[in-house]
Short mmCIF file of C-alpha atoms and ligand atoms in Angstrom, two decimals:
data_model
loop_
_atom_site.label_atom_id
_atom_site.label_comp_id
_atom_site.label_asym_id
_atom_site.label_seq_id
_atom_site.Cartn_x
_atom_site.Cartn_y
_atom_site.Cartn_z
CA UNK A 69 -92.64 133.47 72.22
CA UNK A 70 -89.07 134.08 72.31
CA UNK A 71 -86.33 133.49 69.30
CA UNK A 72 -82.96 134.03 69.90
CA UNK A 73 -80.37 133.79 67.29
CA UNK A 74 -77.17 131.82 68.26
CA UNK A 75 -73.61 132.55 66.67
CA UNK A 76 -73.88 129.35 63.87
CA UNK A 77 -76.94 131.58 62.67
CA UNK A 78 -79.27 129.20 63.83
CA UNK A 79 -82.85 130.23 65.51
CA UNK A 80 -83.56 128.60 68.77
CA UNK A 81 -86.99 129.76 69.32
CA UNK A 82 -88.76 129.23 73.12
CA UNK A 83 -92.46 129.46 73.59
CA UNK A 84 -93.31 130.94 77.26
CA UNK A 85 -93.58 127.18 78.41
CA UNK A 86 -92.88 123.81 77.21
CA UNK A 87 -95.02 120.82 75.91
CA UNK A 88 -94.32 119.37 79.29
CA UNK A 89 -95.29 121.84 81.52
CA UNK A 90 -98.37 122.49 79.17
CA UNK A 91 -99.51 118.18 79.45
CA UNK A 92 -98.54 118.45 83.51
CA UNK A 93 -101.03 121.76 84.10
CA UNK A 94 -103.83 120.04 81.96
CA UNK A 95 -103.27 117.24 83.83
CA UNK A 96 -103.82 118.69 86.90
CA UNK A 97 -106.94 120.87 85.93
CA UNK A 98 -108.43 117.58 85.28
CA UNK A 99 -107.63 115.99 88.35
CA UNK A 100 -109.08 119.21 90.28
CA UNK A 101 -112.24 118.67 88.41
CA UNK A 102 -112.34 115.25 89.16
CA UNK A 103 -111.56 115.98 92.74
CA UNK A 104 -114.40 118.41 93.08
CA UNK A 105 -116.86 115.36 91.50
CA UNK A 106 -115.21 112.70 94.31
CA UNK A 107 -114.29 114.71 96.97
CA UNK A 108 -113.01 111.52 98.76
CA UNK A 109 -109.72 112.53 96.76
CA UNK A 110 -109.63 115.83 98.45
CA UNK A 111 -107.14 115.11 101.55
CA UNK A 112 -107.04 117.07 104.98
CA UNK A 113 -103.67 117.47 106.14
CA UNK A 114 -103.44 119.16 109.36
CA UNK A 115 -100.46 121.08 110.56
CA UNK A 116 -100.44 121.26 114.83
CA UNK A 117 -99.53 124.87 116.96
CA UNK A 118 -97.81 125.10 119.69
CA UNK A 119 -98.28 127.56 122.54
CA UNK A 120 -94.71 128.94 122.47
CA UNK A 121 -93.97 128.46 126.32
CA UNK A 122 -96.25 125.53 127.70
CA UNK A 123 -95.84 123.68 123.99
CA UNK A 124 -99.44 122.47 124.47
CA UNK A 125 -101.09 121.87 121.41
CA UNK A 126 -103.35 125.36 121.16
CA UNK A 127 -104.74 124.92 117.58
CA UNK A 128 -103.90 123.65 113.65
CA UNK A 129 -103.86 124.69 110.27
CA UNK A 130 -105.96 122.96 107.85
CA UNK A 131 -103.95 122.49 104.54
CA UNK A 132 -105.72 120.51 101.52
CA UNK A 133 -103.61 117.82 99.65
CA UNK A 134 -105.35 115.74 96.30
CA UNK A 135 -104.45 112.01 95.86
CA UNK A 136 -104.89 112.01 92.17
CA UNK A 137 -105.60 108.36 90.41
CA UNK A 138 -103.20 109.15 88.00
CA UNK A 139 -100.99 112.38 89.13
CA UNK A 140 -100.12 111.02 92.63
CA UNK A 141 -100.14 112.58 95.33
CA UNK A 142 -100.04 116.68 95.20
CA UNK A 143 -99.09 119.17 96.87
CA UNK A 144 -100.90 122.96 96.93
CA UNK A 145 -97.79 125.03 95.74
CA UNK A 146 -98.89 123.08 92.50
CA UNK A 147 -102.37 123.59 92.17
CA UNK A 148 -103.46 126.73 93.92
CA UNK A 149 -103.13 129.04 91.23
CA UNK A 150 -104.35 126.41 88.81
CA UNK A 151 -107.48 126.28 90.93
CA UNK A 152 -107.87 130.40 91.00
CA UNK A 153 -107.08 130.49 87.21
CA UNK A 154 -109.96 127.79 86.43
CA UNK A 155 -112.21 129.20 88.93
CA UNK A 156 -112.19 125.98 90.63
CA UNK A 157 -110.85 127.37 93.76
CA UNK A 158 -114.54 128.25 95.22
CA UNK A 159 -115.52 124.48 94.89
CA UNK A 160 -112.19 123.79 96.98
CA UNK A 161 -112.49 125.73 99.68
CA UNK A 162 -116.27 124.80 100.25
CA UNK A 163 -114.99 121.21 100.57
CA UNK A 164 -112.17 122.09 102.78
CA UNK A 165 -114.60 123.81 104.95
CA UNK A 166 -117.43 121.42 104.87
CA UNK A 167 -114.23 118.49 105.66
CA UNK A 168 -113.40 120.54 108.62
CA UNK A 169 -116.53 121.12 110.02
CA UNK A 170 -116.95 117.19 109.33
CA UNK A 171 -113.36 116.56 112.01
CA UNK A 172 -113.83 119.24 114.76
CA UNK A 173 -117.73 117.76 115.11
CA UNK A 174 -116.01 114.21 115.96
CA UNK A 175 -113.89 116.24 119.05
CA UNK A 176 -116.29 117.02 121.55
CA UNK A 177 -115.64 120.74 122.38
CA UNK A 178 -115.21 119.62 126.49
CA UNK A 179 -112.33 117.50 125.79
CA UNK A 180 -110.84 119.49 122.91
CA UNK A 181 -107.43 121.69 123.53
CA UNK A 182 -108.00 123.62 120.69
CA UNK A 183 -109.14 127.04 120.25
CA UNK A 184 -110.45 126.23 116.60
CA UNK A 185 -109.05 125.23 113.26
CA UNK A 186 -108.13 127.49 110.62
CA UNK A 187 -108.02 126.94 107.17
CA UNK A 188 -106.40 129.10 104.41
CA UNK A 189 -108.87 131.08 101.98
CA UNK A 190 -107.91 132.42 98.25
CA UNK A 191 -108.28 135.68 96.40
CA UNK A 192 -110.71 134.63 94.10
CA UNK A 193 -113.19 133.31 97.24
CA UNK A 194 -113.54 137.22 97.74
CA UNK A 195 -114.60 137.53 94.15
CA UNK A 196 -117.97 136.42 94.96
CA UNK A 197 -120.39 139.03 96.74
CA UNK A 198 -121.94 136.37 99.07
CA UNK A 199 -118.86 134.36 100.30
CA UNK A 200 -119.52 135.23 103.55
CA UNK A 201 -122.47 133.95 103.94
CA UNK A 202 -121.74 130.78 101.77
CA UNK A 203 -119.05 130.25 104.17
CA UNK A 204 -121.35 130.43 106.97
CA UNK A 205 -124.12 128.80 105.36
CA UNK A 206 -121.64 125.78 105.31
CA UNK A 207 -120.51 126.21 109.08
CA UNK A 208 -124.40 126.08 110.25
CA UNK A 209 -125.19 122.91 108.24
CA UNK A 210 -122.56 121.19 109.32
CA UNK A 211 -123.82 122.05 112.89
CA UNK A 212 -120.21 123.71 114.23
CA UNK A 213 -119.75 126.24 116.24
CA UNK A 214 -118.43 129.26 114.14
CA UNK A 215 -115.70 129.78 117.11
CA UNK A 216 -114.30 126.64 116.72
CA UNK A 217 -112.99 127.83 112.82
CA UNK A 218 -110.65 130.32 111.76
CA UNK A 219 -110.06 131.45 108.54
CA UNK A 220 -106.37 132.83 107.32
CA UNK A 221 -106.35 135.21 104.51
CA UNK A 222 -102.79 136.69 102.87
CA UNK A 223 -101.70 139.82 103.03
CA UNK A 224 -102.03 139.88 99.08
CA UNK A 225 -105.44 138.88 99.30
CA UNK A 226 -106.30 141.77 101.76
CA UNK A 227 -104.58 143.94 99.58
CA UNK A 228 -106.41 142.83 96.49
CA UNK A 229 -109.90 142.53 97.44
CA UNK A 230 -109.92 145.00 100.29
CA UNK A 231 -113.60 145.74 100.62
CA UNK A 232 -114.90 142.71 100.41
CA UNK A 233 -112.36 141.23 102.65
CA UNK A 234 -113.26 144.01 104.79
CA UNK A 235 -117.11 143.40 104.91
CA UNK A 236 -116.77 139.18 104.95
CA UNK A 237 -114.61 139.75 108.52
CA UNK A 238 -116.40 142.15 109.97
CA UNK A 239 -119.64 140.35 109.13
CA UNK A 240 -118.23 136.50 110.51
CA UNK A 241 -115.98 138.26 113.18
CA UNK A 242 -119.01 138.85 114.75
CA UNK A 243 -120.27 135.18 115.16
CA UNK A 244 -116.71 134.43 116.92
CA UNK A 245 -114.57 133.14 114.11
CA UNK A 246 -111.25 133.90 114.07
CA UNK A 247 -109.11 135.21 111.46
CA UNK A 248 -105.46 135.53 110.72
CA UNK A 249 -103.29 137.32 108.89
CA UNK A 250 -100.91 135.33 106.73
CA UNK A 251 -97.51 135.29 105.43
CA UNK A 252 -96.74 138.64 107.22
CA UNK A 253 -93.89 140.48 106.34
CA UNK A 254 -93.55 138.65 103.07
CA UNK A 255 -93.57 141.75 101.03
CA UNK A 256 -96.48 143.16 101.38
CA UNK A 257 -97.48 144.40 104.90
CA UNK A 258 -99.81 146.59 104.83
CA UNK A 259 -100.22 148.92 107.67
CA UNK A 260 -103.97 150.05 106.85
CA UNK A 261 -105.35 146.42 107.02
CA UNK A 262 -103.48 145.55 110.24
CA UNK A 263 -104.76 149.14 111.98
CA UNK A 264 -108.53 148.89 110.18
CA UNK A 265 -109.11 145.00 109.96
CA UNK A 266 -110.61 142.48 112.63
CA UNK A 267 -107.62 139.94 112.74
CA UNK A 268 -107.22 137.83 116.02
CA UNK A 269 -104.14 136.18 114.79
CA UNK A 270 -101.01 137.56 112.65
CA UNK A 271 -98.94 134.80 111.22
CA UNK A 272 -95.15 135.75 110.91
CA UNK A 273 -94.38 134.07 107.49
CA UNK A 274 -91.06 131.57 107.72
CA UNK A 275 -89.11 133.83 106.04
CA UNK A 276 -89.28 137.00 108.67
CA UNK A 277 -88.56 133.60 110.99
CA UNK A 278 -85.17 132.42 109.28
CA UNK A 279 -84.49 136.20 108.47
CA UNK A 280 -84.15 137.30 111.94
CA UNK A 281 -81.87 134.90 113.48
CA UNK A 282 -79.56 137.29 112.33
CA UNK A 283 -81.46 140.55 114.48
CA UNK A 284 -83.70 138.78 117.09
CA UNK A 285 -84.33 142.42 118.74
CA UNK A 286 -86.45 143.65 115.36
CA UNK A 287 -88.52 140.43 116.05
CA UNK A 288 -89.37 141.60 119.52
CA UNK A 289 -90.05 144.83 118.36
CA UNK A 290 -92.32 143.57 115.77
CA UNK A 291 -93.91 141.36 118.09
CA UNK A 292 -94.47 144.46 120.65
CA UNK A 293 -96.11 146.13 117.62
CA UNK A 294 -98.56 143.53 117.18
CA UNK A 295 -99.35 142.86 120.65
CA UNK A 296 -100.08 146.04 121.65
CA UNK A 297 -102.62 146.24 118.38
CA UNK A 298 -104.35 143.54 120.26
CA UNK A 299 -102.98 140.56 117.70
CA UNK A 300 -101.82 137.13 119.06
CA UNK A 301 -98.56 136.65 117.25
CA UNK A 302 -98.05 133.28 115.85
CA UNK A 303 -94.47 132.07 114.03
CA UNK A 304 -94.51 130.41 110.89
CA UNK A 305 -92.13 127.77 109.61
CA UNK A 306 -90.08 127.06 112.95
CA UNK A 307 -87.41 124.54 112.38
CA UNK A 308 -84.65 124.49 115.46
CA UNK A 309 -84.49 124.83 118.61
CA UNK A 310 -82.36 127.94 118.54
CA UNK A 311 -85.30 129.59 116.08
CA UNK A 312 -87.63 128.14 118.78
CA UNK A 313 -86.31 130.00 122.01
CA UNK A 314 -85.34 133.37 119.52
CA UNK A 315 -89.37 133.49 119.15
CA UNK A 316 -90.00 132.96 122.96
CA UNK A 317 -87.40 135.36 123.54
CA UNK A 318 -89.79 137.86 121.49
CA UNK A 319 -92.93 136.83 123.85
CA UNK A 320 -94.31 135.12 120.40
CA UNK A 321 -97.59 133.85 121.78
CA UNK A 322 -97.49 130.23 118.88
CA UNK A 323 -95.89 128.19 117.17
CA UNK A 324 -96.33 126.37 114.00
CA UNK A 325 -93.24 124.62 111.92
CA UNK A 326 -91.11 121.38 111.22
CA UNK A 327 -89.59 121.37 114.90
CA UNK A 328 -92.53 120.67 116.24
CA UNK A 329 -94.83 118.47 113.55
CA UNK A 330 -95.42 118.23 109.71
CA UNK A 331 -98.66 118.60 108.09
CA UNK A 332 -100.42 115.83 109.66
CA UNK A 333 -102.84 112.78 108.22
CA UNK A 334 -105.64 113.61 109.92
CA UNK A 335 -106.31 109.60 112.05
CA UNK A 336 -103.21 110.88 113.16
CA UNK A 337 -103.85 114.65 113.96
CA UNK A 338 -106.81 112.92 115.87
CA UNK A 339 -104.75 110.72 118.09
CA UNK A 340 -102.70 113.70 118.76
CA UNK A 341 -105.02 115.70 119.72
CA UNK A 342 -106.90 112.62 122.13
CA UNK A 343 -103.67 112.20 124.01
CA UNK A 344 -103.04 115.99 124.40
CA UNK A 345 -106.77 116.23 126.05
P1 C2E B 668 -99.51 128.67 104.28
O1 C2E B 668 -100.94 128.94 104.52
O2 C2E B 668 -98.54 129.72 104.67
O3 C2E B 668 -99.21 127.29 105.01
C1 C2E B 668 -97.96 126.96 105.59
C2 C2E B 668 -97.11 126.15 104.65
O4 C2E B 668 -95.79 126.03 105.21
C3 C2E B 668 -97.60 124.70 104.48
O5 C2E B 668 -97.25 124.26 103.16
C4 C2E B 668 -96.76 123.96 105.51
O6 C2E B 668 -96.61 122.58 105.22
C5 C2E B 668 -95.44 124.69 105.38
N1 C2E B 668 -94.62 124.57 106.58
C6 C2E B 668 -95.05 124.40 107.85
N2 C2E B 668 -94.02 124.37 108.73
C7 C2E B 668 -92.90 124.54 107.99
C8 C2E B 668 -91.50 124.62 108.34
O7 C2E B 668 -91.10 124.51 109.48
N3 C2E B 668 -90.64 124.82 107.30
C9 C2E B 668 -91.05 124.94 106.00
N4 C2E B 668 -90.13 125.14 105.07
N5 C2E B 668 -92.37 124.88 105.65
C10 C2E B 668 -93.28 124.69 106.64
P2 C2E B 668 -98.30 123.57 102.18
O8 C2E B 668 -99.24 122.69 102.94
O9 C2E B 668 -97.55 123.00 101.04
O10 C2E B 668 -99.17 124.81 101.67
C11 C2E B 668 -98.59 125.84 100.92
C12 C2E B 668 -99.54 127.00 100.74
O11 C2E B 668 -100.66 126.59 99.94
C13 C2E B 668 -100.16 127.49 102.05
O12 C2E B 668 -99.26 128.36 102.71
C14 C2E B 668 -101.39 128.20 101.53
O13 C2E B 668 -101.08 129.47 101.04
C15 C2E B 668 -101.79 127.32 100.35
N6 C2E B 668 -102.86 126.40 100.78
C16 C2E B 668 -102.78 125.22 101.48
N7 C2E B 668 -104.00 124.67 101.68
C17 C2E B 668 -104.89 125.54 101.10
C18 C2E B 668 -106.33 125.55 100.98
O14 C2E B 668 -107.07 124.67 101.46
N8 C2E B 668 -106.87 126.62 100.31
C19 C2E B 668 -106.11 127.62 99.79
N9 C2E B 668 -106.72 128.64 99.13
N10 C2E B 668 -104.77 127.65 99.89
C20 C2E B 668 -104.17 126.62 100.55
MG1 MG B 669 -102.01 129.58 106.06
MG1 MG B 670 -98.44 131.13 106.00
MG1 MG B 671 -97.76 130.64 102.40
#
């Protein structure tokens, strides 16, 4: 609550958020537990990358959308954190996975130019003990290949569940899948989990992208970093052409970002991927 007196001597007083807001976030809790009941409204969107010099399609990102009945259709930058607040998130991400598993099954491995699919994990995933083996539990009944899935985990995430993360890579690193780091250099880079941690893949976050237009030699010094710590670097959020040959000028390995595709329905992510064979 916040009151604020204005010159007439009348109170204006603001509560932290307004009816509105309050309505819209109730809203969407509901339509996250419906989602979870009728998981046919739980949408794969999939987001193609690049190699950076061939521009073959190498892989994609998994990113989950909701077509609500009555909310539309939504985006995650509006119901992520609803999800982790409400606990919901768990549900979500054994969905996304098991919906993953479902797609890559329908490409037979032979034909298929990508190295796997990754999808995007939460903080609260590592605040169960077992999700490791949930995860994997998931993977095996679906009858993938663990290679053929990647997982991408924030550097926030990392930083707040660091033992757990830890023990979940170390433990599925070892059947093959792959894991990223994501959103680096968005504010929290963390040396220790780079150095200490299993990642295959670090994912320069859009911003580090846009920001170093302006010095494209700390990018290839970054990138340098990375390599030589055994990471494939992949860039995040590429828009132009000129951001396009400033990351193959810094021997970045991928590329994900508008230039090349959207976020993509995923009849259409097939097709793509059935012409690129
Ligand atoms: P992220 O994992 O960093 O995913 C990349 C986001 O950047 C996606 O937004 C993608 O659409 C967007 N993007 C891709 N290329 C460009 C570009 O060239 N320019 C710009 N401006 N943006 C680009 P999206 O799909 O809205 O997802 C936002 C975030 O929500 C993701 O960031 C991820 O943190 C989270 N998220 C998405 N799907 C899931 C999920 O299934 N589970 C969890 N826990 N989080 C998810
Ligand atoms: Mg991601
Ligand atoms: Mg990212
Ligand atoms: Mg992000």
């Amino acid at each position: 609550l916040e009151i604020k007196m204005l010159r007439n001597k009348s109170l204006i007083i603001y509560t932290r958020e307004s009816t509105v807001d309050h309505e819209r976030k109730m809203n969407i809790i509901s339509a996250l537990r419906e989602s979870i009941k009728f998981t046919e409204q739980i949408l794969v969107y999939y987001q193609p990358i690049y190699d950076a010099k061939t521009e073959q399609l190498v892989s994609a990102e998994a990113l989950i959308r909701i077509d609500d009945l009555h909310l539309g259709f939504l985006k995650p930058d509006e119901f992520i954190t609803l999800a982790e607040q409400t606990g919901l998130i768990m549900q979500l991400t054994q969905i996304m996975l098991a919906k993953v598993c479902r797609f890559i099954k329908q490409i037979p491995e032979e034909n298929s130019p990508l190295s796997h699919i990754a999808m995007n994990l939460s903080s609260e995933d590592f605040e169960s003990k077992v999700i490791g083996k949930t995860l994997l539990d998931i993977i095996e009944q679906e009858g993938v290949k663990p290679k053929r899935i990647g997982f991408e985990i924030t550097e926030s995430v990392v930083l707040q569940s660091y033992e757990t993360v830890s023990e979940v890579m170390v433990e599925l690193s070892l059947k093959k899948i792959a894991f990223a780091l994501d959103d680096f250099g968005t504010g929290y880079s963390n040396l220790r989990a780079l150095i200490d941690l299993p990642y295959d893949y670090v994912k320069l976050d859009k911003s580090v992208i846009h920001a170093a237009m302006a010095k494209p030699s700390m990018l290839l010094l970054l990138t340098e970093m990375l390599q030589k710590m055994g990471k494939c670097v992949i860039a995040e959020g590429v828009e132009t052409k000129e951001q396009l040959s400033m990351v193959r000028s810094a021997g970045i390995e991928r590329v994900q970002g508008y230039y090349f595709s959207k976020p993509l329905e995923e009849e259409v992510f097939r097709d793509l991927i059935l012409q690129a064979k």
